[in-house]
PDB file of C-alpha atoms in Angstrom:
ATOM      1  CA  UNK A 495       0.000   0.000   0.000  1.00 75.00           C
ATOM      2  CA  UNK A 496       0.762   3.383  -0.609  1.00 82.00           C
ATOM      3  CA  UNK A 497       1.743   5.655   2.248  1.00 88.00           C
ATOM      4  CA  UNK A 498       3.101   9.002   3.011  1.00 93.00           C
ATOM      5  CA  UNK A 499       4.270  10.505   6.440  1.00 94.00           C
ATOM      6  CA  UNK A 500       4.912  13.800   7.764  1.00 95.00           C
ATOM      7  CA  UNK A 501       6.222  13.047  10.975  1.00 95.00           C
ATOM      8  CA  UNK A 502       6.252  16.394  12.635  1.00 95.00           C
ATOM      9  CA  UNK A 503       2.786  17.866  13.504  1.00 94.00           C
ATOM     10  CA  UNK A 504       4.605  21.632  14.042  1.00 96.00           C
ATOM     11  CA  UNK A 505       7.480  23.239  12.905  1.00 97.00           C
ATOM     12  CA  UNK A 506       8.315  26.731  14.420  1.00 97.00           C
ATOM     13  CA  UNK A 507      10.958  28.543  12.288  1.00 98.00           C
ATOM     14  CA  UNK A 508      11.746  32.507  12.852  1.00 98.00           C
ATOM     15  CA  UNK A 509      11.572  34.726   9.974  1.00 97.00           C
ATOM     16  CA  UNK A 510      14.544  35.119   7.757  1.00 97.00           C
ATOM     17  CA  UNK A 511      16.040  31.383   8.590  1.00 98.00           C
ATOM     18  CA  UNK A 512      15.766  28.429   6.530  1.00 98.00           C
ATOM     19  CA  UNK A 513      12.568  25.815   6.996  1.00 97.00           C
ATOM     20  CA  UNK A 514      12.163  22.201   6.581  1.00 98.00           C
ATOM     21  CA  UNK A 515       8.982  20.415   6.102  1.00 98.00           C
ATOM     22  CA  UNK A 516       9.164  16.516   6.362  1.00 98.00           C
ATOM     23  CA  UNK A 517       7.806  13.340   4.450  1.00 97.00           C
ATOM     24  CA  UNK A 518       8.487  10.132   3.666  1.00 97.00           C
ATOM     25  CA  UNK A 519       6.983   7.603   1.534  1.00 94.00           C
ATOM     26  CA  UNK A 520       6.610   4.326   0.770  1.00 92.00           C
ATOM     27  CA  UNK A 521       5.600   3.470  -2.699  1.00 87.00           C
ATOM     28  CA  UNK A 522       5.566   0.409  -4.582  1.00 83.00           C
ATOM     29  CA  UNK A 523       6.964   1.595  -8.287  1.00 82.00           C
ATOM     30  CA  UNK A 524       7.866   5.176  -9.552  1.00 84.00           C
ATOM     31  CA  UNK A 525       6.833   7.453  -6.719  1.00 88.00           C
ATOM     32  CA  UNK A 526       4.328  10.652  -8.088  1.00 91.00           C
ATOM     33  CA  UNK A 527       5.093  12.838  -4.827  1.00 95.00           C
ATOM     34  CA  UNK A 528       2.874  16.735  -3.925  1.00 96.00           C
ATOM     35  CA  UNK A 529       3.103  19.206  -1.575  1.00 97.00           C
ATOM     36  CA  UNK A 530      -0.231  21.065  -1.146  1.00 96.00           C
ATOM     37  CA  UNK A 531      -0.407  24.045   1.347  1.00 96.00           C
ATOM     38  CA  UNK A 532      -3.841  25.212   3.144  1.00 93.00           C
ATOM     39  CA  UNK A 533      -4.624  28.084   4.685  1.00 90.00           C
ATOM     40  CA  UNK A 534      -7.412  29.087   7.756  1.00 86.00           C
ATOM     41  CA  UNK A 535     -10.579  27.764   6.373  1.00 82.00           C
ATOM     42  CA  UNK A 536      -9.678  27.202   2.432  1.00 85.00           C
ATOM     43  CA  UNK A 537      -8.815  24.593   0.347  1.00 86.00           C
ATOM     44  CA  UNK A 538      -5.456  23.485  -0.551  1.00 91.00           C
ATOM     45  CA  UNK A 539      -3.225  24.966  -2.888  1.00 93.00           C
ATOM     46  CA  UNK A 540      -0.523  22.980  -5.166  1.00 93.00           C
ATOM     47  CA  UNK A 541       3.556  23.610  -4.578  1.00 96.00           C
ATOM     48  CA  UNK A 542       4.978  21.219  -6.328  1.00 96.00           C
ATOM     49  CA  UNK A 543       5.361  17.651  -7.853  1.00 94.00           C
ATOM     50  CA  UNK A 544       8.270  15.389  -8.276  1.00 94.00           C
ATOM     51  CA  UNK A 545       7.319  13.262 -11.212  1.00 90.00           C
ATOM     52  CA  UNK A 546      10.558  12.113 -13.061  1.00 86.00           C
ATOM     53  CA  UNK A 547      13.717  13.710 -13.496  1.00 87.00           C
ATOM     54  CA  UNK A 548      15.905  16.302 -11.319  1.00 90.00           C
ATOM     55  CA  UNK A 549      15.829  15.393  -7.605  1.00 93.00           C
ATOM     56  CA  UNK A 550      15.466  19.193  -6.731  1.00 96.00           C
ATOM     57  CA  UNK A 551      12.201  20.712  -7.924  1.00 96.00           C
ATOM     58  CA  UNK A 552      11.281  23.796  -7.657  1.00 96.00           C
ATOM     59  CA  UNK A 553       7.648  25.326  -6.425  1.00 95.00           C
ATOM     60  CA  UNK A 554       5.834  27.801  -5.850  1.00 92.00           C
ATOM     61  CA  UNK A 555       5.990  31.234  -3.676  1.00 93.00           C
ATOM     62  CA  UNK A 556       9.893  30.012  -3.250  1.00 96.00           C
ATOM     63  CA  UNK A 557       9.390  26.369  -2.313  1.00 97.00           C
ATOM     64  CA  UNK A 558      11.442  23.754  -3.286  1.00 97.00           C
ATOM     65  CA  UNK A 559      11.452  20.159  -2.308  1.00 98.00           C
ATOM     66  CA  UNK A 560      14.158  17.508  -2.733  1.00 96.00           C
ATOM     67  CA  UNK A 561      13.243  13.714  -3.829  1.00 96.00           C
ATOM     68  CA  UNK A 562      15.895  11.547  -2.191  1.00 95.00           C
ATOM     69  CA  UNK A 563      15.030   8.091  -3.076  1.00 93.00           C
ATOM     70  CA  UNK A 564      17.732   6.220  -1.030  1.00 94.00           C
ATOM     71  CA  UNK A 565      15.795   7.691   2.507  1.00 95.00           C
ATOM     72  CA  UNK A 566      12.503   7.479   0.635  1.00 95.00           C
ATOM     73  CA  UNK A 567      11.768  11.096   1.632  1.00 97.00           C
ATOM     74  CA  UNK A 568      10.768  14.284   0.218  1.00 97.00           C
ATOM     75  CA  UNK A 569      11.165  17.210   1.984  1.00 98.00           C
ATOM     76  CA  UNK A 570      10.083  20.476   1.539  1.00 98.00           C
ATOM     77  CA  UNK A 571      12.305  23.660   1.773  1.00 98.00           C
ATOM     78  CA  UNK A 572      12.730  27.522   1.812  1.00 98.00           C
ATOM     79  CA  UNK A 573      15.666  28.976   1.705  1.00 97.00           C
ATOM     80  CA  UNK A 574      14.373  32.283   3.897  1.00 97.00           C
ATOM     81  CA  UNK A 575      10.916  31.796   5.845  1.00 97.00           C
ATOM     82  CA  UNK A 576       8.442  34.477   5.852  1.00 97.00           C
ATOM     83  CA  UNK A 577       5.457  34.948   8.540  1.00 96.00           C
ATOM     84  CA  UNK A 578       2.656  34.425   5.803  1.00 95.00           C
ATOM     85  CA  UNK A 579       4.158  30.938   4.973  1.00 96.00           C
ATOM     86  CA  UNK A 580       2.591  30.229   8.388  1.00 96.00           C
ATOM     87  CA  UNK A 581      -0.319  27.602   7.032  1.00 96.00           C
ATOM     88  CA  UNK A 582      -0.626  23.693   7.180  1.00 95.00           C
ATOM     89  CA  UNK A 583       1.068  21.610   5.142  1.00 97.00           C
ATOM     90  CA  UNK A 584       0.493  18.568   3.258  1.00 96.00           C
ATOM     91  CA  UNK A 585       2.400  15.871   1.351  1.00 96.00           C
ATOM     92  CA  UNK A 586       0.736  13.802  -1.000  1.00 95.00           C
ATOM     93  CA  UNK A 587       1.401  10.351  -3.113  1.00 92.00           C
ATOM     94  CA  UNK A 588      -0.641   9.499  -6.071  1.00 88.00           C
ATOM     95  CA  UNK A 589      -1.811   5.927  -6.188  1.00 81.00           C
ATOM     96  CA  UNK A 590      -0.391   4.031  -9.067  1.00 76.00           C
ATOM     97  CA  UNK A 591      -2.120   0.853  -9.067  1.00 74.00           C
ATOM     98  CA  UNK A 592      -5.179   1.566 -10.717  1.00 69.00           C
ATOM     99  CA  UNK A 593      -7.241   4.353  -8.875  1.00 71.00           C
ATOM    100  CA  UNK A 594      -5.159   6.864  -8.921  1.00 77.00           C
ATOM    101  CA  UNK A 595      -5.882   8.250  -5.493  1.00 84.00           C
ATOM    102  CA  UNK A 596      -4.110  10.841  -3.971  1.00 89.00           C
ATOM    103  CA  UNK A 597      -2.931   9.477  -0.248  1.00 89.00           C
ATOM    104  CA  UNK A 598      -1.917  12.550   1.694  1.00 92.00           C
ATOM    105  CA  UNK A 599       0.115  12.641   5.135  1.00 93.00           C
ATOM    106  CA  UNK A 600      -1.416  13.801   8.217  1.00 92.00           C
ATOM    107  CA  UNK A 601      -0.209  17.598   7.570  1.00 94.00           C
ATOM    108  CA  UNK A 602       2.545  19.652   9.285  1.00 96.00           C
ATOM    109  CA  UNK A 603       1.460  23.270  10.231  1.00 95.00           C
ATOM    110  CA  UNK A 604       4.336  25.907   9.964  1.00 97.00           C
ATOM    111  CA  UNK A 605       4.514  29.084  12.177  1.00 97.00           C
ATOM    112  CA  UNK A 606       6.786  31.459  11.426  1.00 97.00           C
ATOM    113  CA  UNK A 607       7.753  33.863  13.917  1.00 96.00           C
ATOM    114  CA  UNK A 608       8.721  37.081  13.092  1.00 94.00           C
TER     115      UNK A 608
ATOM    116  CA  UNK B 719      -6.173  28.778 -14.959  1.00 63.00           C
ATOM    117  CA  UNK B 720      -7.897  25.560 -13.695  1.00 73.00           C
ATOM    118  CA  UNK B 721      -9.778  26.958 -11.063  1.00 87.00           C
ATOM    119  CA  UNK B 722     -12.395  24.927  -9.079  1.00 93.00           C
ATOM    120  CA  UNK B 723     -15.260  26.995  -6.743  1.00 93.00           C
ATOM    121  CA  UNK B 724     -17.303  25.438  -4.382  1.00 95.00           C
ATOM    122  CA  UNK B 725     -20.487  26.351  -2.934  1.00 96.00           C
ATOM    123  CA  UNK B 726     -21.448  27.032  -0.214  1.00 96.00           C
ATOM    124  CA  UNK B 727     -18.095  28.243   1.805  1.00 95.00           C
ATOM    125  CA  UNK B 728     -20.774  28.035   5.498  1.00 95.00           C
ATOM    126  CA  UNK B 729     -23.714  26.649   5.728  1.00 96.00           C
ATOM    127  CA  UNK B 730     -26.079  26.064   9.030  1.00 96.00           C
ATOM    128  CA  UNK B 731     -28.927  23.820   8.929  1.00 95.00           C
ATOM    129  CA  UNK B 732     -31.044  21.949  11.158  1.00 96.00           C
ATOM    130  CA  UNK B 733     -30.336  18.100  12.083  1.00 96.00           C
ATOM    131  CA  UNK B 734     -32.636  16.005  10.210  1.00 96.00           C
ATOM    132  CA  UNK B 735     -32.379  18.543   6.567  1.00 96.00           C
ATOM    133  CA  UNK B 736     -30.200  18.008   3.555  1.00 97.00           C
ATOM    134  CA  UNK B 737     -27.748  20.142   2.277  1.00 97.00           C
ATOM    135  CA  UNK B 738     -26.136  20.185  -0.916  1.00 97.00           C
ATOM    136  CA  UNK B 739     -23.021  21.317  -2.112  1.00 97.00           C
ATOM    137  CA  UNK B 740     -21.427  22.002  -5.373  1.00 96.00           C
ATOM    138  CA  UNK B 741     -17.857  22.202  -6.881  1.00 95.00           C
ATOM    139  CA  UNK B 742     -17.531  23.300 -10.494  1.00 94.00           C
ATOM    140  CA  UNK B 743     -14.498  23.764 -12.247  1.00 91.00           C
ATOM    141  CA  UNK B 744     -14.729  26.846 -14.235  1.00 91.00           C
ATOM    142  CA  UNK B 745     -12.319  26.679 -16.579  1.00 87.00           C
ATOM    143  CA  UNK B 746     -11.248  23.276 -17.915  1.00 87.00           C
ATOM    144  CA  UNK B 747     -13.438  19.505 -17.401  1.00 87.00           C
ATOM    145  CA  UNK B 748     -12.652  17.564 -15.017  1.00 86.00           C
ATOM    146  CA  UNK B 749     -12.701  13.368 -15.671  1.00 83.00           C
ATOM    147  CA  UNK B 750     -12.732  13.424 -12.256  1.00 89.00           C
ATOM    148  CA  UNK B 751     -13.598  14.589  -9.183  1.00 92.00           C
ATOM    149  CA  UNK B 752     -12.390  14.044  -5.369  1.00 93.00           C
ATOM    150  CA  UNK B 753     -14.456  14.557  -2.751  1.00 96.00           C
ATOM    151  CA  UNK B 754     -12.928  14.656   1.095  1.00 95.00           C
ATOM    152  CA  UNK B 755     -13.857  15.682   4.837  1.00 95.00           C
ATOM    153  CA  UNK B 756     -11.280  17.642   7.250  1.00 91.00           C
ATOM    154  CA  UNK B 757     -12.148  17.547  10.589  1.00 83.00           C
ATOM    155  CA  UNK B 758     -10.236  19.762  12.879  1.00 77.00           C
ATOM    156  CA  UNK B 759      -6.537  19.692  13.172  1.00 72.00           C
ATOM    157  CA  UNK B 760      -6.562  16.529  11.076  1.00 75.00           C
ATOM    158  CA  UNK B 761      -5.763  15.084   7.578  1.00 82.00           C
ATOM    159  CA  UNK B 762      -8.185  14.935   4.770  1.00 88.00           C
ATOM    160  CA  UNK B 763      -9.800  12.045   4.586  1.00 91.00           C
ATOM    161  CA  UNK B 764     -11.444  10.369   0.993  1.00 92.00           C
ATOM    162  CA  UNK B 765     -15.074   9.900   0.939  1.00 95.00           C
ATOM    163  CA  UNK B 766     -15.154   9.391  -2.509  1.00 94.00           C
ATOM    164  CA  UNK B 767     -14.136   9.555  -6.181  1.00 91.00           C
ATOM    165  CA  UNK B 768     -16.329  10.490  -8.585  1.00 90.00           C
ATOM    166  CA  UNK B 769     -16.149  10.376 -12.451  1.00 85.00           C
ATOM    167  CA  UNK B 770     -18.929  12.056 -15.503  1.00 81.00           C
ATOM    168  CA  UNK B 771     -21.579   9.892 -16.142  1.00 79.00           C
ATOM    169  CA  UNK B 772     -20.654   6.955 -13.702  1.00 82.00           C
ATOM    170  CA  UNK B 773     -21.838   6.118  -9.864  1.00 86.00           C
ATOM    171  CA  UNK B 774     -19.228   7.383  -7.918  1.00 91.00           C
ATOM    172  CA  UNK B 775     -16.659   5.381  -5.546  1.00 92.00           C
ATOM    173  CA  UNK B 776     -17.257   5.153  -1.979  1.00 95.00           C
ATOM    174  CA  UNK B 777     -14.258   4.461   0.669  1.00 93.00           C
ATOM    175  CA  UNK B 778     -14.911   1.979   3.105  1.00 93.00           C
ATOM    176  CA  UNK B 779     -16.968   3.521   5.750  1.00 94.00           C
ATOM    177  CA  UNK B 780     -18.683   6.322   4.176  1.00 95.00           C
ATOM    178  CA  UNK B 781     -21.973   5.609   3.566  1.00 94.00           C
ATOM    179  CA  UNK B 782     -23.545   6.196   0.040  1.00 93.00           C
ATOM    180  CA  UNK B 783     -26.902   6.759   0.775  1.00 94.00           C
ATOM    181  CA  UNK B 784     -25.998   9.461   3.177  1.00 96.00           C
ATOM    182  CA  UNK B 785     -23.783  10.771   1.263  1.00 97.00           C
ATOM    183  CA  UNK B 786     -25.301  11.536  -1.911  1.00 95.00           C
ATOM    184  CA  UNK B 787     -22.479  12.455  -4.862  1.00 94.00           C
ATOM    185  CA  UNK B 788     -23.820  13.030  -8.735  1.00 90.00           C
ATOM    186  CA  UNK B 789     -20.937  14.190 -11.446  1.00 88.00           C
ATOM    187  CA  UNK B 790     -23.656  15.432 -13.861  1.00 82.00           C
ATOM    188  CA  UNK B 791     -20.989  17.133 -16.035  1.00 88.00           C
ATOM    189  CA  UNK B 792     -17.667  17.403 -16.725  1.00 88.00           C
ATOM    190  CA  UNK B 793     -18.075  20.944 -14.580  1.00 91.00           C
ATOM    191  CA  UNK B 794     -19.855  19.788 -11.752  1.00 92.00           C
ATOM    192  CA  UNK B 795     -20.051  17.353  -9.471  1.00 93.00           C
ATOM    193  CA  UNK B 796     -22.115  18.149  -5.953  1.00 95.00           C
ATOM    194  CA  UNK B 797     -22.060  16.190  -2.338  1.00 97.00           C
ATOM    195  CA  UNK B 798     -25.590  16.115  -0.536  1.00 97.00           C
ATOM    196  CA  UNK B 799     -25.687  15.512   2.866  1.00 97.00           C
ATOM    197  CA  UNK B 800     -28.689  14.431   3.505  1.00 96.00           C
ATOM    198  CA  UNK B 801     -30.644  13.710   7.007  1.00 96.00           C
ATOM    199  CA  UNK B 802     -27.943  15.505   8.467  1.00 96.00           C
ATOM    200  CA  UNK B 803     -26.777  14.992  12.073  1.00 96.00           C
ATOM    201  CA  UNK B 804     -24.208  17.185  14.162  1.00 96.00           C
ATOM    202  CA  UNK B 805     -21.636  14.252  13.402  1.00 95.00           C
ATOM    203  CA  UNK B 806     -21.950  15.555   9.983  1.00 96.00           C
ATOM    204  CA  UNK B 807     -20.322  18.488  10.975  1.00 95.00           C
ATOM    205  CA  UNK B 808     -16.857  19.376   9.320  1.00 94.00           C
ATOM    206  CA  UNK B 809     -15.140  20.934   6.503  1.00 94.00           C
ATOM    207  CA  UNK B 810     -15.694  19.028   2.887  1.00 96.00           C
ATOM    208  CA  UNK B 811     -13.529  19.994   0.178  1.00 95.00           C
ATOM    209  CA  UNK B 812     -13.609  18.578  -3.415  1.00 95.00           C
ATOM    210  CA  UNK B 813     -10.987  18.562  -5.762  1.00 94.00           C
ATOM    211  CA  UNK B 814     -10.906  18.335  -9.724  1.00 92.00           C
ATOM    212  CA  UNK B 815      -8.388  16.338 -11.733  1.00 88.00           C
ATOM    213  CA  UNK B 816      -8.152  17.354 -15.382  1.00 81.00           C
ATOM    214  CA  UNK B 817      -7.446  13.882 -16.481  1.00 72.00           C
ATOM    215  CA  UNK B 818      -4.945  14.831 -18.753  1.00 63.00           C
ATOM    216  CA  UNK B 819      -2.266  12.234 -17.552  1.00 66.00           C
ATOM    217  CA  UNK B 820      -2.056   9.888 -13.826  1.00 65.00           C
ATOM    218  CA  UNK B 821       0.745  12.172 -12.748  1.00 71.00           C
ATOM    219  CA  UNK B 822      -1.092  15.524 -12.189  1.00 81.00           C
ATOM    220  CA  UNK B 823      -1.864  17.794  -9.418  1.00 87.00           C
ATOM    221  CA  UNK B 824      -5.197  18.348  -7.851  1.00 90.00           C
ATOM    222  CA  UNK B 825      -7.255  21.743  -7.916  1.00 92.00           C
ATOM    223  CA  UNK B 826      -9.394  21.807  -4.938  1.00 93.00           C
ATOM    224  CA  UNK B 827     -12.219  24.431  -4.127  1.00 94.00           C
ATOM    225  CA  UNK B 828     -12.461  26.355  -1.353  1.00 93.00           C
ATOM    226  CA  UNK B 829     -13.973  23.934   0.705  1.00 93.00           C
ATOM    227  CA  UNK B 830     -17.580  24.076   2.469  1.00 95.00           C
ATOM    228  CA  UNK B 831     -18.090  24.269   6.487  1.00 94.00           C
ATOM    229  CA  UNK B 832     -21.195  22.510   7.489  1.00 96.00           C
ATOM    230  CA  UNK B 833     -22.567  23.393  10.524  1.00 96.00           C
ATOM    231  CA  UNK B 834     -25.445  20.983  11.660  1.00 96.00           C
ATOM    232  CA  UNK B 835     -27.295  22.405  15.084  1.00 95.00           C
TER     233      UNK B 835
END
């Protein structure tokens, strides 16, 4: 079975430093990876995928995530945190075996102080 | 582009009503449509897939005549909730997949609080 897990359910960071953002997966074939972030009372927005090719990939508002296949993880990063990146965050693994759910992790919320 | 709105963002109603609520993407079809439930400070959890013109996909322990899901289009697909009860409480969000390959990224509305009293 497909699984993904985040396993830190907070991650304080002050403004101005560097953030990390957690997951690990475990896949059976190719791994189709997402980060989604959600704000108070909204849906989720899409970061970024890792799909195929360059292990770093690149997002949106300055995200950036890193597929490392040997530690099955997938973590996201910012190089310089700012206070409205304070939201919840989500990893996600699309289902390859014929329903192509999406299995998300259990969410890591992000408070950046300023 | 590819944005999805759903409809209602609140809505109260009275234990023992229905409520229905719709997500339509507005600018490109969806093959298929997601729907899930959030409840607070947790995950989002799959109630059901649903795809144009077929009975949609129920995960184990949501029940389907409760929770009423039609994909009349390749626009809209809406959730009823129907006899609800203040268990039913809790956010619902849908989300739209465009189909175009298995490798692509969701586009999820706004999401919809119900409030049952």
């Amino acid at each position: 079975a497909q699984s993904v897990a985040q396993p830190e359910d907070q991650v304080n960071v002050a403004e101005g430093n560097p953030l990390t953002v957690k997951c690990t997966y475990s896949v059976s074939g190719n791994p189709y990876l997402f980060w989604y972030v959600q704000y108070p009372n909204r849906g989720l927005q899409f970061l970024l995928k890792y799909i195929t090719g360059d292990n770093l990939v690149k997002g949106s508002y300055g995200f950036e995530a890193e597929f490392n296949k040997s530690q099955t993880s997938f973590h996201l990063k910012k190089p310089s945190a700012l206070v409205s990146d304070s939201a919840l965050y989500f990893c996600a693994v699309r289902d390859q075996s014929g329903t192509y759910k999406y299995i998300f992790g259990t969410g890591t919320r992000l408070k950046v102080l300023a | 582009g590819a944005v999805v709105s759903q409809h209602p963002s609140w809505v109260i109603c009275k234990s023992g009503t229905s409520v229905k609520i719709e997500c339509r993407s507005l600018d490109f079809q969806a093959t298929t449509m997601f729907w899930y439930r959030q409840f607070p400070k947790q995950s989002l959890m799959l109630m059901a897939t649903s795809n144009e013109g077929s009975k949609a996909t129920y995960e184990q322990g949501v029940e389907k005549d409760k929770f009423l899901i039609n994909h009349a289009s390749l626009t809209l697909s809406t959730l009823t909730v129907t006899s609800a009860h203040p268990e039913d409480s809790s956010f619902y969000i849908c989300a739209a997949d465009r189909g175009r390959s298995n490798t692509g990224e969701l586009f999820f509305g706004e999401g919809s609080r119900l409030t049952v009293l």
